[in-house]
PDB file of C-alpha atoms and ligand atoms in Angstrom:
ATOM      1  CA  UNK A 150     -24.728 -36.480  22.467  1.00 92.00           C
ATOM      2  CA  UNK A 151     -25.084 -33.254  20.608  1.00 96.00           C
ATOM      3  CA  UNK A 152     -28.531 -32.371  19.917  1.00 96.00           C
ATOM      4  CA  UNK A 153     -27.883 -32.411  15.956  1.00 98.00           C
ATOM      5  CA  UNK A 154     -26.321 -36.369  16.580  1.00 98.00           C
ATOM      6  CA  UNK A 155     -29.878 -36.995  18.530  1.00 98.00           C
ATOM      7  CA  UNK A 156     -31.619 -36.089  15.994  1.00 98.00           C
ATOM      8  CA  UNK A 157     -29.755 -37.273  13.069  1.00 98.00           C
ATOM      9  CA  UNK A 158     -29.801 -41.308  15.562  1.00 97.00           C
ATOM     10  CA  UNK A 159     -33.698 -41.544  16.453  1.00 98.00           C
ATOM     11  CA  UNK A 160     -35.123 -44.561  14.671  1.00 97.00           C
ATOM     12  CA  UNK A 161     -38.298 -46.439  15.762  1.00 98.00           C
ATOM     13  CA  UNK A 162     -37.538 -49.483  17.731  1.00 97.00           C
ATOM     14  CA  UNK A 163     -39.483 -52.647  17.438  1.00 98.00           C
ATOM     15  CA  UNK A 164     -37.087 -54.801  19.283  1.00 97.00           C
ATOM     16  CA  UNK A 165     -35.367 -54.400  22.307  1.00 97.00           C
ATOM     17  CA  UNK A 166     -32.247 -55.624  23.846  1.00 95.00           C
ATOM     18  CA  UNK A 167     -32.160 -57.810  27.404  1.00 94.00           C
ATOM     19  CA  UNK A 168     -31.946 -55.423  31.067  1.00 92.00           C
ATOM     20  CA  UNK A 169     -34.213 -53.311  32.560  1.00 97.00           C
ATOM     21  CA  UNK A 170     -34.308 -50.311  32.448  1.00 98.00           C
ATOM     22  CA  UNK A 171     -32.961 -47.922  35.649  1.00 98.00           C
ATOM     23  CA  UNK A 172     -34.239 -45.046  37.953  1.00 98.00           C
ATOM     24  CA  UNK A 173     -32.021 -42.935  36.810  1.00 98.00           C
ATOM     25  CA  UNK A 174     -32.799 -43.024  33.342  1.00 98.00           C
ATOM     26  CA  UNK A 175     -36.400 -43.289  33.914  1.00 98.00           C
ATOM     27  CA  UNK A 176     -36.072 -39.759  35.615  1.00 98.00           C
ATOM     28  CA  UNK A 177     -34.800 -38.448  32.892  1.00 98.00           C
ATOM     29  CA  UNK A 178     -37.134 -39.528  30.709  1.00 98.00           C
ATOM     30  CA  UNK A 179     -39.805 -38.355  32.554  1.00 98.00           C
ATOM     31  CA  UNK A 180     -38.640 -35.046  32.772  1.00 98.00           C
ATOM     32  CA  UNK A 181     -37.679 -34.425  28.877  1.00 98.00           C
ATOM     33  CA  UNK A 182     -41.297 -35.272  28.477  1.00 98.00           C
ATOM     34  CA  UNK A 183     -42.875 -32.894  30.898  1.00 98.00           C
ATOM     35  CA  UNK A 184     -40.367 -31.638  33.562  1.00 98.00           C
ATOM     36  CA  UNK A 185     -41.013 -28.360  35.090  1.00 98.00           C
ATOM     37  CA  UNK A 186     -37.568 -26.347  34.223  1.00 98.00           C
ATOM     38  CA  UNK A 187     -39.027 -22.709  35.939  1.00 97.00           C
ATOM     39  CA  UNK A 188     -41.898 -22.243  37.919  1.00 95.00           C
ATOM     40  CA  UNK A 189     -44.869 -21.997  35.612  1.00 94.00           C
ATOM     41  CA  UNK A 190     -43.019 -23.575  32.556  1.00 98.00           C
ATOM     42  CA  UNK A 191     -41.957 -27.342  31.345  1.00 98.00           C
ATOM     43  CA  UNK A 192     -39.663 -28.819  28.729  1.00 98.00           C
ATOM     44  CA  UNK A 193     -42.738 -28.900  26.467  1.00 98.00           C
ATOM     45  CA  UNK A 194     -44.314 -25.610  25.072  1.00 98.00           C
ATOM     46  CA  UNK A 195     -48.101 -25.944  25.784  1.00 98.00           C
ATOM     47  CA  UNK A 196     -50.602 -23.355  24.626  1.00 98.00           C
ATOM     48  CA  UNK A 197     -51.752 -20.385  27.005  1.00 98.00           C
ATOM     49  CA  UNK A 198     -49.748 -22.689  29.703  1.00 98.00           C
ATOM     50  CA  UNK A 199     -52.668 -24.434  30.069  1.00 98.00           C
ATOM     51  CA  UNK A 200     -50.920 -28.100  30.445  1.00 98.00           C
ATOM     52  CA  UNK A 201     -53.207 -30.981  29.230  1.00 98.00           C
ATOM     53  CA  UNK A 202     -50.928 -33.623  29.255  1.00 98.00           C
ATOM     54  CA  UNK A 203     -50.985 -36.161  31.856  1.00 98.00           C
ATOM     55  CA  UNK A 204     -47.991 -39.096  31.650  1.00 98.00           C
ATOM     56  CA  UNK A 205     -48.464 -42.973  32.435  1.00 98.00           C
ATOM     57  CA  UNK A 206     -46.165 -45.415  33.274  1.00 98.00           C
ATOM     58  CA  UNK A 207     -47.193 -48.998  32.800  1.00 98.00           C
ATOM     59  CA  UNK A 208     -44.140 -50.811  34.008  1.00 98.00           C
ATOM     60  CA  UNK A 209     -42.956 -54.237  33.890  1.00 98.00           C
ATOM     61  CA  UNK A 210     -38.800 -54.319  33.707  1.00 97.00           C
ATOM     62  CA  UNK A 211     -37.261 -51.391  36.088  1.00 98.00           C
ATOM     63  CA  UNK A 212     -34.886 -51.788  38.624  1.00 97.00           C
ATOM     64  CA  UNK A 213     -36.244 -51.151  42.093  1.00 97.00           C
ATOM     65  CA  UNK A 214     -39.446 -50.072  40.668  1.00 98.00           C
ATOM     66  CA  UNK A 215     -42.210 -52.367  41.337  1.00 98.00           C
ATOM     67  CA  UNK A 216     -44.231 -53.876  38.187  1.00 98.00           C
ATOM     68  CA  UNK A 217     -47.875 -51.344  37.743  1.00 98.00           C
ATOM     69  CA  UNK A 218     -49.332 -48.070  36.230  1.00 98.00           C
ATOM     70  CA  UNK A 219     -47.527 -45.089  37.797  1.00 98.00           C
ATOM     71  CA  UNK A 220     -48.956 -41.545  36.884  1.00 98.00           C
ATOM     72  CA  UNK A 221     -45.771 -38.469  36.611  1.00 98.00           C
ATOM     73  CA  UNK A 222     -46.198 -35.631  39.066  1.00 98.00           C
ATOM     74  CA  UNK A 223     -44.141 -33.045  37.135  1.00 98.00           C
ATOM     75  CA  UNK A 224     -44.501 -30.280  39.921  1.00 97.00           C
ATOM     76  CA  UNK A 225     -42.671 -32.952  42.281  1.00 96.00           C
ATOM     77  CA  UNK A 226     -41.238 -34.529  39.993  1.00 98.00           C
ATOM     78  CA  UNK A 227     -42.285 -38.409  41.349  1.00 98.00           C
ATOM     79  CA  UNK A 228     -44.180 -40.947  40.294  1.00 98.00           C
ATOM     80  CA  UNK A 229     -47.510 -41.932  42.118  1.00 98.00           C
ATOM     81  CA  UNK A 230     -48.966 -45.309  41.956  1.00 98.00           C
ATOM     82  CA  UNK A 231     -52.094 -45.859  40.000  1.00 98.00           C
ATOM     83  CA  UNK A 232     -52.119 -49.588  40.112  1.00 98.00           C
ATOM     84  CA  UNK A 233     -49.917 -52.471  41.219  1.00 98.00           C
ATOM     85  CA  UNK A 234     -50.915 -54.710  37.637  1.00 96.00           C
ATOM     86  CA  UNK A 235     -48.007 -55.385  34.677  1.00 98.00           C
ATOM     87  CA  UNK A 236     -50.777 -54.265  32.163  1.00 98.00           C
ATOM     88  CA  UNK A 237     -48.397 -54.650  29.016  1.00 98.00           C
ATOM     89  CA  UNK A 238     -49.166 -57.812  27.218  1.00 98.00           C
ATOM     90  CA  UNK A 239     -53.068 -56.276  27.572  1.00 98.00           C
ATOM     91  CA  UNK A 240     -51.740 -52.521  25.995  1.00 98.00           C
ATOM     92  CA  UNK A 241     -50.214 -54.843  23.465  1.00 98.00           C
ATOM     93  CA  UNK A 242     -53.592 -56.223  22.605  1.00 98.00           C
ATOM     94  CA  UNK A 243     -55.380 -52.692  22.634  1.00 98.00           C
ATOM     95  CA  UNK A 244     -52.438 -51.838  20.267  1.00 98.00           C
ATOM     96  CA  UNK A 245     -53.953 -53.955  17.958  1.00 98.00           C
ATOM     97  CA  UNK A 246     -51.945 -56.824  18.691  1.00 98.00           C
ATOM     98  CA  UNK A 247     -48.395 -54.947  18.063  1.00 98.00           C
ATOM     99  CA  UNK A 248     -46.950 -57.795  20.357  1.00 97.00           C
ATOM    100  CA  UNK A 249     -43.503 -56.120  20.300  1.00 98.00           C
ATOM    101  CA  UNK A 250     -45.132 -52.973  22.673  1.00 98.00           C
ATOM    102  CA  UNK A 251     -45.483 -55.632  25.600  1.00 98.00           C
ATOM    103  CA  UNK A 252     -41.594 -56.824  25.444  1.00 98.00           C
ATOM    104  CA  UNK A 253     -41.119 -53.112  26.376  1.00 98.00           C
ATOM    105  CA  UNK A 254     -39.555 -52.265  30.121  1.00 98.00           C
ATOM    106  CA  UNK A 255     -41.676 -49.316  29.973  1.00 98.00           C
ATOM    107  CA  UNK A 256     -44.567 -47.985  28.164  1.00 98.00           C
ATOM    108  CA  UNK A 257     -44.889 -44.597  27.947  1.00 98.00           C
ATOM    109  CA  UNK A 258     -48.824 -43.542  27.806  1.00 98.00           C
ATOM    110  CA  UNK A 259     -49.230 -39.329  26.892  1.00 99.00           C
ATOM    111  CA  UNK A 260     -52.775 -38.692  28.002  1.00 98.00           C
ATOM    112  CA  UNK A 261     -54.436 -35.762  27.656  1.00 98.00           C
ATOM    113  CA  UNK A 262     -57.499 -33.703  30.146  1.00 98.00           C
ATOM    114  CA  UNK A 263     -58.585 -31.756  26.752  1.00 98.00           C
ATOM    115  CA  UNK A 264     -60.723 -29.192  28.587  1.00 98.00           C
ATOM    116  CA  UNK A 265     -57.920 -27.851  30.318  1.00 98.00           C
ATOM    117  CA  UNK A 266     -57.160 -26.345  26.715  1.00 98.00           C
ATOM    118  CA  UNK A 267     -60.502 -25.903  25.152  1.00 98.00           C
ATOM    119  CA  UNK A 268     -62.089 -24.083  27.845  1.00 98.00           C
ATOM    120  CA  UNK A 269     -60.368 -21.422  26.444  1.00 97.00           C
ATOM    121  CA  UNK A 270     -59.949 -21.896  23.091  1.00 98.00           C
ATOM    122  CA  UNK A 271     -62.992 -23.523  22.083  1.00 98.00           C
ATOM    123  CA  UNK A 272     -62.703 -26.702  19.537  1.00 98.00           C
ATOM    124  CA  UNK A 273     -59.762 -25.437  18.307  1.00 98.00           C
ATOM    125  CA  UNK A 274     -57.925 -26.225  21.928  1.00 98.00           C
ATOM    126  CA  UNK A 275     -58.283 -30.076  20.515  1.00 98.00           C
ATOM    127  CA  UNK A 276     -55.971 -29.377  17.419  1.00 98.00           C
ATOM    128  CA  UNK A 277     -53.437 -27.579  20.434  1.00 98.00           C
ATOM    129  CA  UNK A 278     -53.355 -30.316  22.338  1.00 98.00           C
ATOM    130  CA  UNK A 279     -52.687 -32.725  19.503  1.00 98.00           C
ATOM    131  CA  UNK A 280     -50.072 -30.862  19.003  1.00 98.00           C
ATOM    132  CA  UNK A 281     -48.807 -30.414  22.664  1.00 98.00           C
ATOM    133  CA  UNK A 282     -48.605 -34.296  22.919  1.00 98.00           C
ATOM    134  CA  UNK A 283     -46.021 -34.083  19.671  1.00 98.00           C
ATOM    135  CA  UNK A 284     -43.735 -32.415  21.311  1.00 98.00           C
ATOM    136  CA  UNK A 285     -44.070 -34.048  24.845  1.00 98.00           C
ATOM    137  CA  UNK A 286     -43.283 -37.262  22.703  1.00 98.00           C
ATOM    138  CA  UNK A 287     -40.555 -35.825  20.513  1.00 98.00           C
ATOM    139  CA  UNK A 288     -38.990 -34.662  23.788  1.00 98.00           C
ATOM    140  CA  UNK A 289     -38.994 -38.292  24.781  1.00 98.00           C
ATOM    141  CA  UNK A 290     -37.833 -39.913  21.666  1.00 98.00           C
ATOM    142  CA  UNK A 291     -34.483 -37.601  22.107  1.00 98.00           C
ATOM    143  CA  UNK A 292     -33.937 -37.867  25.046  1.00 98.00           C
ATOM    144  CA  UNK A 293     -34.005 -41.844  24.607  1.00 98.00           C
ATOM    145  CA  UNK A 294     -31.936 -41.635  22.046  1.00 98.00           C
ATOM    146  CA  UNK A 295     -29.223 -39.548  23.859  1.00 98.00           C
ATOM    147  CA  UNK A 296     -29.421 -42.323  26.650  1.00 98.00           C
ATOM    148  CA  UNK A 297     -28.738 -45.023  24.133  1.00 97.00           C
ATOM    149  CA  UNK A 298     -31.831 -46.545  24.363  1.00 98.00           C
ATOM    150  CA  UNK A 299     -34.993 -47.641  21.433  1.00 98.00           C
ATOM    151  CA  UNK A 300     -38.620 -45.824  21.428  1.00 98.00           C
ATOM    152  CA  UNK A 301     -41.169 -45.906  19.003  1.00 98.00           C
ATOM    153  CA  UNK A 302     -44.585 -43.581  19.007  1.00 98.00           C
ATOM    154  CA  UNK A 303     -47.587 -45.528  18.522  1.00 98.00           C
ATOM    155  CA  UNK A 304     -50.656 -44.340  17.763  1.00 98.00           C
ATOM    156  CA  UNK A 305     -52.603 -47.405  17.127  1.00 98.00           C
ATOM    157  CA  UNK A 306     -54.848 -48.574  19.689  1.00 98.00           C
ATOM    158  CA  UNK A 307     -58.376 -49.062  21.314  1.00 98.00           C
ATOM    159  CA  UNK A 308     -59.022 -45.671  23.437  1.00 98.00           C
ATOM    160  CA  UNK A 309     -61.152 -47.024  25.260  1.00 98.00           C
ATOM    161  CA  UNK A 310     -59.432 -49.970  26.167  1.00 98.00           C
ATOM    162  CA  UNK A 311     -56.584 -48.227  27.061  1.00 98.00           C
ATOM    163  CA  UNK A 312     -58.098 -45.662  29.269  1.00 98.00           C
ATOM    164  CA  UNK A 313     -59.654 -48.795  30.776  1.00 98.00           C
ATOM    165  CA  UNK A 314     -56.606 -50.447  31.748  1.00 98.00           C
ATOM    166  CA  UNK A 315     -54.775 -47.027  32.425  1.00 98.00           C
ATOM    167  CA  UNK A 316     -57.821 -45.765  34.980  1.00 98.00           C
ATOM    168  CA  UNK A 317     -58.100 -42.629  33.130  1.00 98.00           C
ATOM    169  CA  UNK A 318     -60.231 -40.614  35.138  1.00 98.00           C
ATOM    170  CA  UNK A 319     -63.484 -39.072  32.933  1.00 97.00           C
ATOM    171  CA  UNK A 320     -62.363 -36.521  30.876  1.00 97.00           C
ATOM    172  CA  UNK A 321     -58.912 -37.784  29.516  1.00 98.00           C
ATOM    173  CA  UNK A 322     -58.155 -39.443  26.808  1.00 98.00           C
ATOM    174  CA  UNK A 323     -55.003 -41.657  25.382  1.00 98.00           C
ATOM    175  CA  UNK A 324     -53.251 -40.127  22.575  1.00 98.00           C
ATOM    176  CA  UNK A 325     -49.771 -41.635  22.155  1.00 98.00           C
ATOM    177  CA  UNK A 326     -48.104 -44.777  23.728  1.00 98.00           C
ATOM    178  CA  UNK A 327     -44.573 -44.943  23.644  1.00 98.00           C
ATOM    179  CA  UNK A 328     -42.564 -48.246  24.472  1.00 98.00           C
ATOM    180  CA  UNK A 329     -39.121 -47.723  25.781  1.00 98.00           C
ATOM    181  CA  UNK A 330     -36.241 -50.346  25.834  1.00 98.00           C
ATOM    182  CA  UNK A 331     -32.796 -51.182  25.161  1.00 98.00           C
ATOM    183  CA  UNK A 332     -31.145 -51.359  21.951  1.00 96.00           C
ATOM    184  CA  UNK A 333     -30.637 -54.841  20.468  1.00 92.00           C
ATOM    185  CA  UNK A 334     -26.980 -55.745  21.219  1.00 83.00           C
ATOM    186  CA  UNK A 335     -25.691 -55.546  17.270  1.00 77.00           C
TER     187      UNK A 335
HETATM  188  C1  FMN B 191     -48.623 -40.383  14.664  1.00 55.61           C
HETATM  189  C2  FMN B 191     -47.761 -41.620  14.535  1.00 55.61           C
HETATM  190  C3  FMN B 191     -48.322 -42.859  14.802  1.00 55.61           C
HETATM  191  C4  FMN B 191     -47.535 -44.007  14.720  1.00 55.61           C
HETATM  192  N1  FMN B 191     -48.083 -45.209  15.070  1.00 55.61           N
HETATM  193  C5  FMN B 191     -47.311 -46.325  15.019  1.00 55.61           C
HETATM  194  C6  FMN B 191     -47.847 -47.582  15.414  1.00 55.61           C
HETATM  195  O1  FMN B 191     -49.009 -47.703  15.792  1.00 55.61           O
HETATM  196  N2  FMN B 191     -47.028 -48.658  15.359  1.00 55.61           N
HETATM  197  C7  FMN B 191     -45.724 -48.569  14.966  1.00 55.61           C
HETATM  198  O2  FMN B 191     -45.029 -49.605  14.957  1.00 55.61           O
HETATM  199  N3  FMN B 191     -45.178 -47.389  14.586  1.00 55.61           N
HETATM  200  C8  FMN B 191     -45.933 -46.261  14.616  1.00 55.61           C
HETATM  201  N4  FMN B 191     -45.384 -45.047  14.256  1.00 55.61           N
HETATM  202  C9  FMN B 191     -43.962 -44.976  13.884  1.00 55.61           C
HETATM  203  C10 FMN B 191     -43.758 -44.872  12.374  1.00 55.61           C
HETATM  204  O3  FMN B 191     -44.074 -46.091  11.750  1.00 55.61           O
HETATM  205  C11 FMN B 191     -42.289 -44.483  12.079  1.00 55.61           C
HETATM  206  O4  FMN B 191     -42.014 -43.230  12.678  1.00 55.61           O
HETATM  207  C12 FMN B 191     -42.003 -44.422  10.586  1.00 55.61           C
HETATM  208  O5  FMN B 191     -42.012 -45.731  10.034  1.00 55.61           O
HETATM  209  C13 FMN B 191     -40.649 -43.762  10.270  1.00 55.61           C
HETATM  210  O6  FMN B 191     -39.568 -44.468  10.886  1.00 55.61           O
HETATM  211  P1  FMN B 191     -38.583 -43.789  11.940  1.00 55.61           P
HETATM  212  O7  FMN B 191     -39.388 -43.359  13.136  1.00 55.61           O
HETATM  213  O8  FMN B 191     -37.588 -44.866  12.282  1.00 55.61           O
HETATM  214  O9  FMN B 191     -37.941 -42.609  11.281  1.00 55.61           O
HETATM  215  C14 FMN B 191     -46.160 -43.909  14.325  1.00 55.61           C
HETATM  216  C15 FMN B 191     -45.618 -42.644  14.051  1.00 55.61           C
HETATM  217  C16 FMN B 191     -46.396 -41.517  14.163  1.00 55.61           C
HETATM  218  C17 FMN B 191     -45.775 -40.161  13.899  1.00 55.61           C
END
C-alpha cells in the first residue's frame, strides 16, 4: 500500500473482526511507532532527540504471545514483560467505559517520561512531547492500516488509573491508548 492509499484508508475502528493478531505484525507495529532506523534516530521525529515516549502493550489475543503488559525496547527491538494480567476489560473501564477498547487483541498505551524533554526546554518541553506522541501514534495508525488491520486513538481515560494498571513508574504519564484489531469481515 502506497503511502497516499494509507492515508487516504485510515478510519477509526470501533469494532473488530474475529483472530488474533500475529508476531509478525505486532513487530511491525511496534517499530512504525518507535523503531530505531539509524543509531541515534527512530521512525518518530522527537525534539533535541531527547525520546520521551515509552510504549505499552496490554495484550489479550496474540499468537504465541502470552496474555499481560509488555513494555517496547526500541534499542533491541523486544518486548519485556511488565506483568502477566489481561488488563483490558479494566483499560476499558478507565476509558470511561468505551467497552469496545477491551474487545481489542492489543492495546496500544504511548506513555510519556516528560522530563526527559523539559529538562531542557523548560514547560514548553510538555507542548513537544504532546506533540511527539502524535506522531508516534500517526505512525501506528498507518502502519495498521497498510497491514489491513482497524485502530482508533483514544484519548479518554482516567490517568491515573491507567498508569495504575500499566505500572508506570513515577514520572510518566499516559497520553494516548490505541486499540488494535482486525477489520470486521464486510
Ligand atoms: C486526540 C484524540 C482523542 C480521541 N479520543 C477518542 C476516544 O476517546 N474515543 C474514541 O472512540 N475516539 C477517539 N478519537 C477518535 C476520533 O473520534 C476520530 O478520529 C474522529 O471521529 C474522526 O474519524 P476518523 O478517525 O475515522 O477519521 C480521538 C481522536 C483524537 C485525535
Amino acid at each position: 500500500m502506497s503511502q497516499e492509499e494509507a492515508l487516504a484508508h485510515r478510519r477509526s475502528v470501533r469494532e473488530f473482526g474475529p483472530g488474533s493478531l500475529t508476531l509478525p505484525e505486532l513487530s511491525r507495529l511496534m517499530w512504525a511507532v518507535q523503531g530505531i532506523t539509524v543509531p541515534g534516530h527512530r521512525t518518530a521525529p522527537s525534539a533535541g532527540a531527547t525520546y520521551p515516549l515509552e510504549v505499552y502493550l496490554a495484550v489479550g489475543n496474540v499468537e504465541n504471545l502470552s496474555d499481560g503488559v509488555y513494555r517496547y525496547l526500541p534499542d533491541r527491538h523486544r518486548l519485556e514483560t511488565v506483568s502477566a494480567s489481561d488488563i483490558r476489560v479494566r483499560l476499558a473501564y478507565a476509558a470511561i467505559n468505551q467497552e469496545w477498547v477491551s474487545s481489542a487483541p492489543v492495546v496500544v498505551v504511548i506513555a510519556a517520561m516528560s522530563s526527559r524533554t523539559t529538562v531542557g526546554y523548560g514547560k514548553r518541553g510538555e507542548r513537544y512531547v504532546h506533540m511527539e506522541a502524535g506522531h508516534a501514534a500517526q505512525n501506528l495508525l498507518l502502519q495498521a492500516t497498510s497491514l489491513g488491520l482497524g485502530a482508533t486513538p483514544v484519548g479518554a481515560f482516567k490517568d491515573a488509573e491507567v498508569s495504575r494498571l500499566l505500572h508506570l513508574p513515577a514520572g510518566e504519564t499516559p497520553l494516548y491508548l490505541i486499540p488494535v484489531g482486525r477489520l470486521p469481515r464486510p
